């Protein structure tokens, strides 16, 4: 980008600046001896063209909408339309969450995102003994298709895009949504949305699973194969770094482990016989956005560049859509503090701005009270308004890749790319040339857990020493109201949910349910795609727990003890 003569002149000018202008000021010292990001990546005082002297403008940067997509997956980005504002919502029963969905749509939200309670996430019904005390507490309870019908009452699922944050039991929720579309007369090829369905991430970080890793991977690939044929506008998996970061990973670890999981799914689909350009456009990703704004922007840009190159060079992708990394972002829940919760509005704004300037396709902004309870209606509105202010008032959405060309951002992007690729190559080596096999061996070996645990421990040590300032926690503390106004889930939620579940069981055809469950078992045993019989089962009003029990009975519950973070 710069000639040798230019670089030599810049070096001379910098040396002169350091001696004549900077040196006198250093006598008074700087705020800290060392400046670093949240991930403890050291940052320099100043960046110049010297820092990106080896950068190839065409190969490394390019233009928006063209490989390697460093500057964004689409040429107009937010000048065409803003990112999807997709606030996460779900609590209590389907009726209560449906009310919240309508509220968010009325307030200007452009996509729905569904949170499920722990029993639903783990594939058990609300009347299961282990569900007691958990029904509707951290998301909506969904036991049967009846709940899904109520959840989307009055919502046109042919028009709205819906995201489902669920993993072990994701195929059942996917089947329910397809069955609902069939009921409403919405063609399957028009159904839009995203299923999280990222089981590899569960074994690495979030720790929700029902069956072992390899059969879990088979089921994920079943959903991808089914989506290619039946719901080509629906993303059957959202490869998620969010939870990896929340567990304590650095920005580079989050990006590397997420991309590695994505490449593992790619390899499994290729082994299934799918064509890369057939399924790759349906893959989506989900990242965290933390406090260090420049590190986060660099992370997003580096991920796009790496994905484009790897999909091309390793997996032979030819279609642009197969090499174009698309991702959802959520602001960092781990950064929210119970102390002085209104400060979280500022944190979330910084994190959301980083996501936007990094080129996200959709965004969830956390509510300021989430460190205390499920978000109140007021807090949800403030979180949504934060996105709307960034989109409509800040100007951040008016320039494509506004940080592109910044010496600091380009240097950080290059450094991030190198660190991420270092991890991915290590995982590939663990699998003897296969990223999938590397991930599958790294899970029981504890590789991912050790890496994350060490990063989390180092961060907490810096916080405890005061090297990492958390405003309101280890600096600028105040006396606070010990009883803030919070959202509480009605304690009778479980009773109402069980009443509906019992009613469904009384009304349904038990023989049809039994036959549908037998068909799922036959598909598993015959190594066939399990999605068609699951769709039939939910249409017969088989419950979440009944369907997931078929998988557990066949494969055995996954009881292996893993290292925990």
PDB file of C-alpha atoms in Angstrom, residues 5-282:
ATOM      1  CA  UNK A   5      10.433   5.644   0.176  1.00  0.00           C
ATOM      2  CA  UNK A   6       7.137   6.561   1.831  1.00  0.00           C
ATOM      3  CA  UNK A   7       7.723   4.110   4.670  1.00  0.00           C
ATOM      4  CA  UNK A   8      11.249   5.329   5.260  1.00  0.00           C
ATOM      5  CA  UNK A   9      10.011   8.930   5.451  1.00  0.00           C
ATOM      6  CA  UNK A  10       7.258   7.872   7.902  1.00  0.00           C
ATOM      7  CA  UNK A  11       9.821   6.081  10.100  1.00  0.00           C
ATOM      8  CA  UNK A  12      11.987   9.173  10.212  1.00  0.00           C
ATOM      9  CA  UNK A  13       9.016  11.402  11.015  1.00  0.00           C
ATOM     10  CA  UNK A  14       7.861   9.081  13.762  1.00  0.00           C
ATOM     11  CA  UNK A  15      11.328   8.941  15.342  1.00  0.00           C
ATOM     12  CA  UNK A  16      11.442  12.735  15.279  1.00  0.00           C
ATOM     13  CA  UNK A  17       7.953  12.964  16.822  1.00  0.00           C
ATOM     14  CA  UNK A  18       8.880  10.512  19.588  1.00  0.00           C
ATOM     15  CA  UNK A  19      12.021  12.430  20.487  1.00  0.00           C
ATOM     16  CA  UNK A  20      10.815  16.003  20.220  1.00  0.00           C
ATOM     17  CA  UNK A  21       7.078  15.888  20.940  1.00  0.00           C
ATOM     18  CA  UNK A  22       6.314  12.688  22.854  1.00  0.00           C
ATOM     19  CA  UNK A  23       9.327  12.388  25.159  1.00  0.00           C
ATOM     20  CA  UNK A  24       8.687  15.571  27.193  1.00  0.00           C
ATOM     21  CA  UNK A  25       5.120  14.422  27.931  1.00  0.00           C
ATOM     22  CA  UNK A  26       6.268  10.964  29.085  1.00  0.00           C
ATOM     23  CA  UNK A  27       8.053  12.551  32.042  1.00  0.00           C
ATOM     24  CA  UNK A  28       4.614  12.937  33.624  1.00  0.00           C
ATOM     25  CA  UNK A  29       3.809   9.304  32.816  1.00  0.00           C
ATOM     26  CA  UNK A  30       0.696   7.728  31.291  1.00  0.00           C
ATOM     27  CA  UNK A  31      -2.418   6.379  33.007  1.00  0.00           C
ATOM     28  CA  UNK A  32      -1.104   2.811  32.903  1.00  0.00           C
ATOM     29  CA  UNK A  33       2.180   1.100  32.220  1.00  0.00           C
ATOM     30  CA  UNK A  34       0.461  -1.259  29.782  1.00  0.00           C
ATOM     31  CA  UNK A  35      -2.675  -0.794  27.682  1.00  0.00           C
ATOM     32  CA  UNK A  36      -4.622  -3.862  26.594  1.00  0.00           C
ATOM     33  CA  UNK A  37      -8.050  -5.016  25.452  1.00  0.00           C
ATOM     34  CA  UNK A  38     -10.535  -7.024  27.532  1.00  0.00           C
ATOM     35  CA  UNK A  39      -8.850 -10.116  26.042  1.00  0.00           C
ATOM     36  CA  UNK A  40      -5.480  -8.804  27.295  1.00  0.00           C
ATOM     37  CA  UNK A  41      -4.216  -8.123  23.776  1.00  0.00           C
ATOM     38  CA  UNK A  42      -1.685  -5.314  24.123  1.00  0.00           C
ATOM     39  CA  UNK A  43      -2.356  -2.228  22.017  1.00  0.00           C
ATOM     40  CA  UNK A  44       0.215   0.299  20.860  1.00  0.00           C
ATOM     41  CA  UNK A  45       0.175   3.989  21.577  1.00  0.00           C
ATOM     42  CA  UNK A  46       0.073   4.910  17.907  1.00  0.00           C
ATOM     43  CA  UNK A  47      -0.414   3.129  14.587  1.00  0.00           C
ATOM     44  CA  UNK A  48       1.004   4.289  11.257  1.00  0.00           C
ATOM     45  CA  UNK A  49       1.328   2.932   7.694  1.00  0.00           C
ATOM     46  CA  UNK A  50       4.368   0.985   8.911  1.00  0.00           C
ATOM     47  CA  UNK A  51       2.009  -1.337  10.798  1.00  0.00           C
ATOM     48  CA  UNK A  52       0.241  -2.438   7.614  1.00  0.00           C
ATOM     49  CA  UNK A  53       3.181  -2.236   5.221  1.00  0.00           C
ATOM     50  CA  UNK A  54       2.747  -5.876   4.172  1.00  0.00           C
ATOM     51  CA  UNK A  55      -0.987  -5.605   3.608  1.00  0.00           C
ATOM     52  CA  UNK A  56      -2.302  -6.376   0.130  1.00  0.00           C
ATOM     53  CA  UNK A  57      -5.199  -4.040  -0.618  1.00  0.00           C
ATOM     54  CA  UNK A  58      -6.906  -6.483  -3.014  1.00  0.00           C
ATOM     55  CA  UNK A  59      -6.244  -9.765  -1.199  1.00  0.00           C
ATOM     56  CA  UNK A  60      -6.709  -8.584   2.398  1.00  0.00           C
ATOM     57  CA  UNK A  61      -9.108  -5.664   2.222  1.00  0.00           C
ATOM     58  CA  UNK A  62     -10.937  -5.475  -1.092  1.00  0.00           C
ATOM     59  CA  UNK A  63     -14.353  -3.852  -1.390  1.00  0.00           C
ATOM     60  CA  UNK A  64     -17.658  -4.512   0.420  1.00  0.00           C
ATOM     61  CA  UNK A  65     -19.623  -7.370  -1.083  1.00  0.00           C
ATOM     62  CA  UNK A  66     -16.538  -8.915  -2.705  1.00  0.00           C
ATOM     63  CA  UNK A  67     -14.086 -11.550  -1.430  1.00  0.00           C
ATOM     64  CA  UNK A  68     -12.569 -11.696   1.107  1.00  0.00           C
ATOM     65  CA  UNK A  69     -15.510  -9.700   2.541  1.00  0.00           C
ATOM     66  CA  UNK A  70     -13.314  -7.992   5.144  1.00  0.00           C
ATOM     67  CA  UNK A  71     -15.291  -4.808   4.574  1.00  0.00           C
ATOM     68  CA  UNK A  72     -18.712  -6.455   4.728  1.00  0.00           C
ATOM     69  CA  UNK A  73     -20.748  -9.202   3.046  1.00  0.00           C
ATOM     70  CA  UNK A  74     -22.888  -6.824   0.980  1.00  0.00           C
ATOM     71  CA  UNK A  75     -21.896  -3.781  -1.117  1.00  0.00           C
ATOM     72  CA  UNK A  76     -24.404  -1.305   0.332  1.00  0.00           C
ATOM     73  CA  UNK A  77     -24.573  -2.728   3.872  1.00  0.00           C
ATOM     74  CA  UNK A  78     -26.830  -0.546   6.061  1.00  0.00           C
ATOM     75  CA  UNK A  79     -27.330   2.065   3.340  1.00  0.00           C
ATOM     76  CA  UNK A  80     -29.583  -0.561   1.732  1.00  0.00           C
ATOM     77  CA  UNK A  81     -31.347  -1.560   4.933  1.00  0.00           C
ATOM     78  CA  UNK A  82     -30.308  -1.651   8.556  1.00  0.00           C
ATOM     79  CA  UNK A  83     -29.435  -4.816  10.403  1.00  0.00           C
ATOM     80  CA  UNK A  84     -32.322  -6.894  11.772  1.00  0.00           C
ATOM     81  CA  UNK A  85     -33.176  -5.712  15.288  1.00  0.00           C
ATOM     82  CA  UNK A  86     -33.855  -9.061  16.906  1.00  0.00           C
ATOM     83  CA  UNK A  87     -34.484  -8.785  20.642  1.00  0.00           C
ATOM     84  CA  UNK A  88     -34.413 -12.068  22.576  1.00  0.00           C
ATOM     85  CA  UNK A  89     -37.768 -12.680  24.308  1.00  0.00           C
ATOM     86  CA  UNK A  90     -39.471 -15.471  26.194  1.00  0.00           C
ATOM     87  CA  UNK A  91     -40.823 -16.167  29.663  1.00  0.00           C
ATOM     88  CA  UNK A  92     -43.698 -17.943  31.356  1.00  0.00           C
ATOM     89  CA  UNK A  93     -46.309 -19.484  29.115  1.00  0.00           C
ATOM     90  CA  UNK A  94     -46.833 -19.157  25.367  1.00  0.00           C
ATOM     91  CA  UNK A  95     -49.563 -16.542  25.997  1.00  0.00           C
ATOM     92  CA  UNK A  96     -47.208 -14.250  27.939  1.00  0.00           C
ATOM     93  CA  UNK A  97     -44.419 -14.522  25.383  1.00  0.00           C
ATOM     94  CA  UNK A  98     -46.867 -13.958  22.518  1.00  0.00           C
ATOM     95  CA  UNK A  99     -47.874 -10.719  24.244  1.00  0.00           C
ATOM     96  CA  UNK A 100     -44.189  -9.678  24.496  1.00  0.00           C
ATOM     97  CA  UNK A 101     -43.667 -10.551  20.798  1.00  0.00           C
ATOM     98  CA  UNK A 102     -46.559  -8.277  19.795  1.00  0.00           C
ATOM     99  CA  UNK A 103     -45.198  -5.517  22.047  1.00  0.00           C
ATOM    100  CA  UNK A 104     -41.754  -5.687  20.403  1.00  0.00           C
ATOM    101  CA  UNK A 105     -43.212  -5.702  16.887  1.00  0.00           C
ATOM    102  CA  UNK A 106     -45.346  -2.667  17.775  1.00  0.00           C
ATOM    103  CA  UNK A 107     -42.207  -0.910  19.092  1.00  0.00           C
ATOM    104  CA  UNK A 108     -40.409  -1.370  15.769  1.00  0.00           C
ATOM    105  CA  UNK A 109     -38.544  -4.663  16.143  1.00  0.00           C
ATOM    106  CA  UNK A 110     -37.837  -6.250  12.751  1.00  0.00           C
ATOM    107  CA  UNK A 111     -37.308  -9.908  13.721  1.00  0.00           C
ATOM    108  CA  UNK A 112     -38.305 -12.245  16.555  1.00  0.00           C
ATOM    109  CA  UNK A 113     -35.942 -14.221  18.767  1.00  0.00           C
ATOM    110  CA  UNK A 114     -37.287 -16.895  21.092  1.00  0.00           C
ATOM    111  CA  UNK A 115     -35.919 -17.839  24.503  1.00  0.00           C
ATOM    112  CA  UNK A 116     -36.969 -21.210  25.935  1.00  0.00           C
ATOM    113  CA  UNK A 117     -37.101 -22.385  29.525  1.00  0.00           C
ATOM    114  CA  UNK A 118     -34.657 -24.978  30.821  1.00  0.00           C
ATOM    115  CA  UNK A 119     -36.994 -28.005  30.546  1.00  0.00           C
ATOM    116  CA  UNK A 120     -37.643 -27.179  26.874  1.00  0.00           C
ATOM    117  CA  UNK A 121     -33.932 -26.638  26.273  1.00  0.00           C
ATOM    118  CA  UNK A 122     -33.157 -30.033  27.776  1.00  0.00           C
ATOM    119  CA  UNK A 123     -35.962 -31.841  25.967  1.00  0.00           C
ATOM    120  CA  UNK A 124     -38.173 -32.695  28.940  1.00  0.00           C
ATOM    121  CA  UNK A 125     -41.823 -31.855  29.532  1.00  0.00           C
ATOM    122  CA  UNK A 126     -43.186 -29.410  32.086  1.00  0.00           C
ATOM    123  CA  UNK A 127     -44.659 -32.253  34.171  1.00  0.00           C
ATOM    124  CA  UNK A 128     -41.292 -34.011  34.525  1.00  0.00           C
ATOM    125  CA  UNK A 129     -40.009 -34.069  38.149  1.00  0.00           C
ATOM    126  CA  UNK A 130     -36.796 -32.322  37.059  1.00  0.00           C
ATOM    127  CA  UNK A 131     -38.852 -29.433  35.630  1.00  0.00           C
ATOM    128  CA  UNK A 132     -40.165 -28.334  39.006  1.00  0.00           C
ATOM    129  CA  UNK A 133     -39.111 -24.769  39.754  1.00  0.00           C
ATOM    130  CA  UNK A 134     -37.895 -24.171  36.189  1.00  0.00           C
ATOM    131  CA  UNK A 135     -41.039 -23.972  34.041  1.00  0.00           C
ATOM    132  CA  UNK A 136     -41.173 -20.618  32.268  1.00  0.00           C
ATOM    133  CA  UNK A 137     -38.407 -19.159  34.425  1.00  0.00           C
ATOM    134  CA  UNK A 138     -35.721 -18.252  31.880  1.00  0.00           C
ATOM    135  CA  UNK A 139     -37.776 -18.568  28.719  1.00  0.00           C
ATOM    136  CA  UNK A 140     -41.068 -19.816  27.375  1.00  0.00           C
ATOM    137  CA  UNK A 141     -42.287 -23.348  28.081  1.00  0.00           C
ATOM    138  CA  UNK A 142     -43.023 -25.387  24.940  1.00  0.00           C
ATOM    139  CA  UNK A 143     -44.226 -28.965  25.364  1.00  0.00           C
ATOM    140  CA  UNK A 144     -46.297 -29.583  22.241  1.00  0.00           C
ATOM    141  CA  UNK A 145     -47.385 -28.039  18.954  1.00  0.00           C
ATOM    142  CA  UNK A 146     -50.310 -26.501  20.883  1.00  0.00           C
ATOM    143  CA  UNK A 147     -47.837 -24.189  22.669  1.00  0.00           C
ATOM    144  CA  UNK A 148     -46.261 -23.197  19.359  1.00  0.00           C
ATOM    145  CA  UNK A 149     -49.710 -22.382  17.944  1.00  0.00           C
ATOM    146  CA  UNK A 150     -50.392 -20.030  20.863  1.00  0.00           C
ATOM    147  CA  UNK A 151     -46.875 -18.564  20.794  1.00  0.00           C
ATOM    148  CA  UNK A 152     -47.340 -17.269  17.237  1.00  0.00           C
ATOM    149  CA  UNK A 153     -51.036 -16.429  17.420  1.00  0.00           C
ATOM    150  CA  UNK A 154     -51.694 -13.296  15.354  1.00  0.00           C
ATOM    151  CA  UNK A 155     -48.184 -13.288  13.880  1.00  0.00           C
ATOM    152  CA  UNK A 156     -47.673 -13.859  10.152  1.00  0.00           C
ATOM    153  CA  UNK A 157     -44.825 -16.364  10.041  1.00  0.00           C
ATOM    154  CA  UNK A 158     -44.758 -16.027   6.272  1.00  0.00           C
ATOM    155  CA  UNK A 159     -43.568 -12.434   6.762  1.00  0.00           C
ATOM    156  CA  UNK A 160     -41.610 -12.406  10.016  1.00  0.00           C
ATOM    157  CA  UNK A 161     -38.171 -13.945  10.484  1.00  0.00           C
ATOM    158  CA  UNK A 162     -37.898 -15.910  13.737  1.00  0.00           C
ATOM    159  CA  UNK A 163     -34.831 -17.116  15.603  1.00  0.00           C
ATOM    160  CA  UNK A 164     -34.948 -20.039  18.043  1.00  0.00           C
ATOM    161  CA  UNK A 165     -32.234 -20.259  20.700  1.00  0.00           C
ATOM    162  CA  UNK A 166     -32.342 -23.960  21.460  1.00  0.00           C
ATOM    163  CA  UNK A 167     -29.915 -26.829  20.956  1.00  0.00           C
ATOM    164  CA  UNK A 168     -30.400 -30.480  22.082  1.00  0.00           C
ATOM    165  CA  UNK A 169     -34.113 -30.320  21.309  1.00  0.00           C
ATOM    166  CA  UNK A 170     -33.731 -27.933  18.350  1.00  0.00           C
ATOM    167  CA  UNK A 171     -35.018 -30.468  15.758  1.00  0.00           C
ATOM    168  CA  UNK A 172     -38.314 -30.716  17.652  1.00  0.00           C
ATOM    169  CA  UNK A 173     -38.805 -26.938  17.750  1.00  0.00           C
ATOM    170  CA  UNK A 174     -37.860 -26.747  14.059  1.00  0.00           C
ATOM    171  CA  UNK A 175     -40.432 -29.459  13.297  1.00  0.00           C
ATOM    172  CA  UNK A 176     -43.087 -27.585  15.290  1.00  0.00           C
ATOM    173  CA  UNK A 177     -42.436 -24.388  13.322  1.00  0.00           C
ATOM    174  CA  UNK A 178     -42.684 -26.291  10.038  1.00  0.00           C
ATOM    175  CA  UNK A 179     -45.908 -27.953  11.212  1.00  0.00           C
ATOM    176  CA  UNK A 180     -47.260 -24.508  12.173  1.00  0.00           C
ATOM    177  CA  UNK A 181     -46.402 -23.179   8.695  1.00  0.00           C
ATOM    178  CA  UNK A 182     -48.203 -26.150   7.146  1.00  0.00           C
ATOM    179  CA  UNK A 183     -51.243 -25.431   9.338  1.00  0.00           C
ATOM    180  CA  UNK A 184     -51.306 -21.756   8.353  1.00  0.00           C
ATOM    181  CA  UNK A 185     -50.810 -22.489   4.665  1.00  0.00           C
ATOM    182  CA  UNK A 186     -47.380 -20.857   4.506  1.00  0.00           C
ATOM    183  CA  UNK A 187     -45.249 -22.647   1.878  1.00  0.00           C
ATOM    184  CA  UNK A 188     -42.204 -24.234   3.480  1.00  0.00           C
ATOM    185  CA  UNK A 189     -39.913 -22.561   0.961  1.00  0.00           C
ATOM    186  CA  UNK A 190     -41.083 -19.164   2.298  1.00  0.00           C
ATOM    187  CA  UNK A 191     -40.414 -19.889   5.991  1.00  0.00           C
ATOM    188  CA  UNK A 192     -37.618 -17.629   7.267  1.00  0.00           C
ATOM    189  CA  UNK A 193     -35.654 -17.781  10.485  1.00  0.00           C
ATOM    190  CA  UNK A 194     -32.730 -19.339  12.288  1.00  0.00           C
ATOM    191  CA  UNK A 195     -32.319 -22.355  14.530  1.00  0.00           C
ATOM    192  CA  UNK A 196     -29.356 -22.210  16.885  1.00  0.00           C
ATOM    193  CA  UNK A 197     -28.915 -25.994  16.891  1.00  0.00           C
ATOM    194  CA  UNK A 198     -25.138 -25.804  17.538  1.00  0.00           C
ATOM    195  CA  UNK A 199     -24.371 -28.913  19.544  1.00  0.00           C
ATOM    196  CA  UNK A 200     -20.575 -28.713  19.266  1.00  0.00           C
ATOM    197  CA  UNK A 201     -20.676 -25.405  21.127  1.00  0.00           C
ATOM    198  CA  UNK A 202     -22.769 -27.057  23.838  1.00  0.00           C
ATOM    199  CA  UNK A 203     -20.057 -29.613  24.565  1.00  0.00           C
ATOM    200  CA  UNK A 204     -17.431 -26.849  24.530  1.00  0.00           C
ATOM    201  CA  UNK A 205     -19.117 -24.175  26.610  1.00  0.00           C
ATOM    202  CA  UNK A 206     -22.838 -24.082  27.404  1.00  0.00           C
ATOM    203  CA  UNK A 207     -23.198 -27.668  28.679  1.00  0.00           C
ATOM    204  CA  UNK A 208     -26.731 -28.573  27.544  1.00  0.00           C
ATOM    205  CA  UNK A 209     -26.854 -31.984  25.911  1.00  0.00           C
ATOM    206  CA  UNK A 210     -28.928 -35.176  25.805  1.00  0.00           C
ATOM    207  CA  UNK A 211     -26.938 -37.639  23.671  1.00  0.00           C
ATOM    208  CA  UNK A 212     -23.179 -37.952  22.935  1.00  0.00           C
ATOM    209  CA  UNK A 213     -21.268 -35.615  20.569  1.00  0.00           C
ATOM    210  CA  UNK A 214     -21.117 -37.798  17.447  1.00  0.00           C
ATOM    211  CA  UNK A 215     -24.841 -38.689  17.239  1.00  0.00           C
ATOM    212  CA  UNK A 216     -25.596 -35.062  18.172  1.00  0.00           C
ATOM    213  CA  UNK A 217     -23.549 -33.987  15.148  1.00  0.00           C
ATOM    214  CA  UNK A 218     -25.478 -36.477  12.969  1.00  0.00           C
ATOM    215  CA  UNK A 219     -28.775 -34.868  13.983  1.00  0.00           C
ATOM    216  CA  UNK A 220     -27.480 -31.363  13.230  1.00  0.00           C
ATOM    217  CA  UNK A 221     -26.489 -32.552   9.764  1.00  0.00           C
ATOM    218  CA  UNK A 222     -29.968 -34.075   9.362  1.00  0.00           C
ATOM    219  CA  UNK A 223     -31.513 -30.649   9.956  1.00  0.00           C
ATOM    220  CA  UNK A 224     -29.154 -29.015   7.441  1.00  0.00           C
ATOM    221  CA  UNK A 225     -29.943 -31.663   4.824  1.00  0.00           C
ATOM    222  CA  UNK A 226     -33.685 -31.270   5.460  1.00  0.00           C
ATOM    223  CA  UNK A 227     -33.488 -27.449   5.244  1.00  0.00           C
ATOM    224  CA  UNK A 228     -31.733 -27.594   1.878  1.00  0.00           C
ATOM    225  CA  UNK A 229     -34.669 -29.577   0.492  1.00  0.00           C
ATOM    226  CA  UNK A 230     -37.625 -28.140   2.394  1.00  0.00           C
ATOM    227  CA  UNK A 231     -36.915 -24.670   3.862  1.00  0.00           C
ATOM    228  CA  UNK A 232     -34.236 -22.998   1.712  1.00  0.00           C
ATOM    229  CA  UNK A 233     -34.760 -19.576   3.359  1.00  0.00           C
ATOM    230  CA  UNK A 234     -34.391 -20.951   6.894  1.00  0.00           C
ATOM    231  CA  UNK A 235     -30.973 -21.212   8.560  1.00  0.00           C
ATOM    232  CA  UNK A 236     -30.883 -24.639  10.257  1.00  0.00           C
ATOM    233  CA  UNK A 237     -27.833 -23.896  12.410  1.00  0.00           C
ATOM    234  CA  UNK A 238     -26.372 -20.770  13.960  1.00  0.00           C
ATOM    235  CA  UNK A 239     -22.783 -21.604  14.867  1.00  0.00           C
ATOM    236  CA  UNK A 240     -22.392 -19.811  18.140  1.00  0.00           C
ATOM    237  CA  UNK A 241     -19.388 -18.161  19.703  1.00  0.00           C
ATOM    238  CA  UNK A 242     -21.523 -16.163  22.091  1.00  0.00           C
ATOM    239  CA  UNK A 243     -21.587 -18.789  24.829  1.00  0.00           C
ATOM    240  CA  UNK A 244     -17.899 -19.583  24.352  1.00  0.00           C
ATOM    241  CA  UNK A 245     -17.106 -15.924  25.068  1.00  0.00           C
ATOM    242  CA  UNK A 246     -19.530 -15.815  27.986  1.00  0.00           C
ATOM    243  CA  UNK A 247     -17.682 -18.790  29.515  1.00  0.00           C
ATOM    244  CA  UNK A 248     -14.520 -16.679  29.632  1.00  0.00           C
ATOM    245  CA  UNK A 249     -12.803 -17.091  26.259  1.00  0.00           C
ATOM    246  CA  UNK A 250     -10.823 -14.296  24.658  1.00  0.00           C
ATOM    247  CA  UNK A 251     -12.041 -12.625  21.468  1.00  0.00           C
ATOM    248  CA  UNK A 252      -9.636 -14.708  19.377  1.00  0.00           C
ATOM    249  CA  UNK A 253     -10.626 -17.961  21.110  1.00  0.00           C
ATOM    250  CA  UNK A 254     -14.311 -17.177  20.608  1.00  0.00           C
ATOM    251  CA  UNK A 255     -13.753 -16.577  16.899  1.00  0.00           C
ATOM    252  CA  UNK A 256     -11.430 -19.554  16.400  1.00  0.00           C
ATOM    253  CA  UNK A 257     -13.520 -22.153  18.220  1.00  0.00           C
ATOM    254  CA  UNK A 258     -16.696 -20.909  16.515  1.00  0.00           C
ATOM    255  CA  UNK A 259     -15.217 -21.030  13.036  1.00  0.00           C
ATOM    256  CA  UNK A 260     -13.738 -24.463  13.806  1.00  0.00           C
ATOM    257  CA  UNK A 261     -17.204 -25.708  14.777  1.00  0.00           C
ATOM    258  CA  UNK A 262     -18.554 -24.262  11.535  1.00  0.00           C
ATOM    259  CA  UNK A 263     -15.910 -26.023   9.468  1.00  0.00           C
ATOM    260  CA  UNK A 264     -16.688 -29.255  11.351  1.00  0.00           C
ATOM    261  CA  UNK A 265     -20.321 -28.995  10.219  1.00  0.00           C
ATOM    262  CA  UNK A 266     -19.148 -28.295   6.672  1.00  0.00           C
ATOM    263  CA  UNK A 267     -16.992 -31.438   6.670  1.00  0.00           C
ATOM    264  CA  UNK A 268     -19.814 -33.555   8.078  1.00  0.00           C
ATOM    265  CA  UNK A 269     -22.209 -32.306   5.388  1.00  0.00           C
ATOM    266  CA  UNK A 270     -19.641 -33.045   2.692  1.00  0.00           C
ATOM    267  CA  UNK A 271     -19.213 -36.570   4.075  1.00  0.00           C
ATOM    268  CA  UNK A 272     -23.009 -36.922   3.932  1.00  0.00           C
ATOM    269  CA  UNK A 273     -22.762 -36.281   0.188  1.00  0.00           C
ATOM    270  CA  UNK A 274     -24.141 -32.735   0.129  1.00  0.00           C
ATOM    271  CA  UNK A 275     -22.640 -30.208  -2.287  1.00  0.00           C
ATOM    272  CA  UNK A 276     -20.921 -27.313  -0.509  1.00  0.00           C
ATOM    273  CA  UNK A 277     -22.675 -24.658  -2.592  1.00  0.00           C
ATOM    274  CA  UNK A 278     -25.976 -26.355  -1.772  1.00  0.00           C
ATOM    275  CA  UNK A 279     -25.806 -26.043   2.013  1.00  0.00           C
ATOM    276  CA  UNK A 280     -23.155 -23.430   2.849  1.00  0.00           C
ATOM    277  CA  UNK A 281     -25.421 -20.428   2.068  1.00  0.00           C
ATOM    278  CA  UNK A 282     -27.759 -21.659   4.833  1.00  0.00           C
TER     279      UNK A 282
END
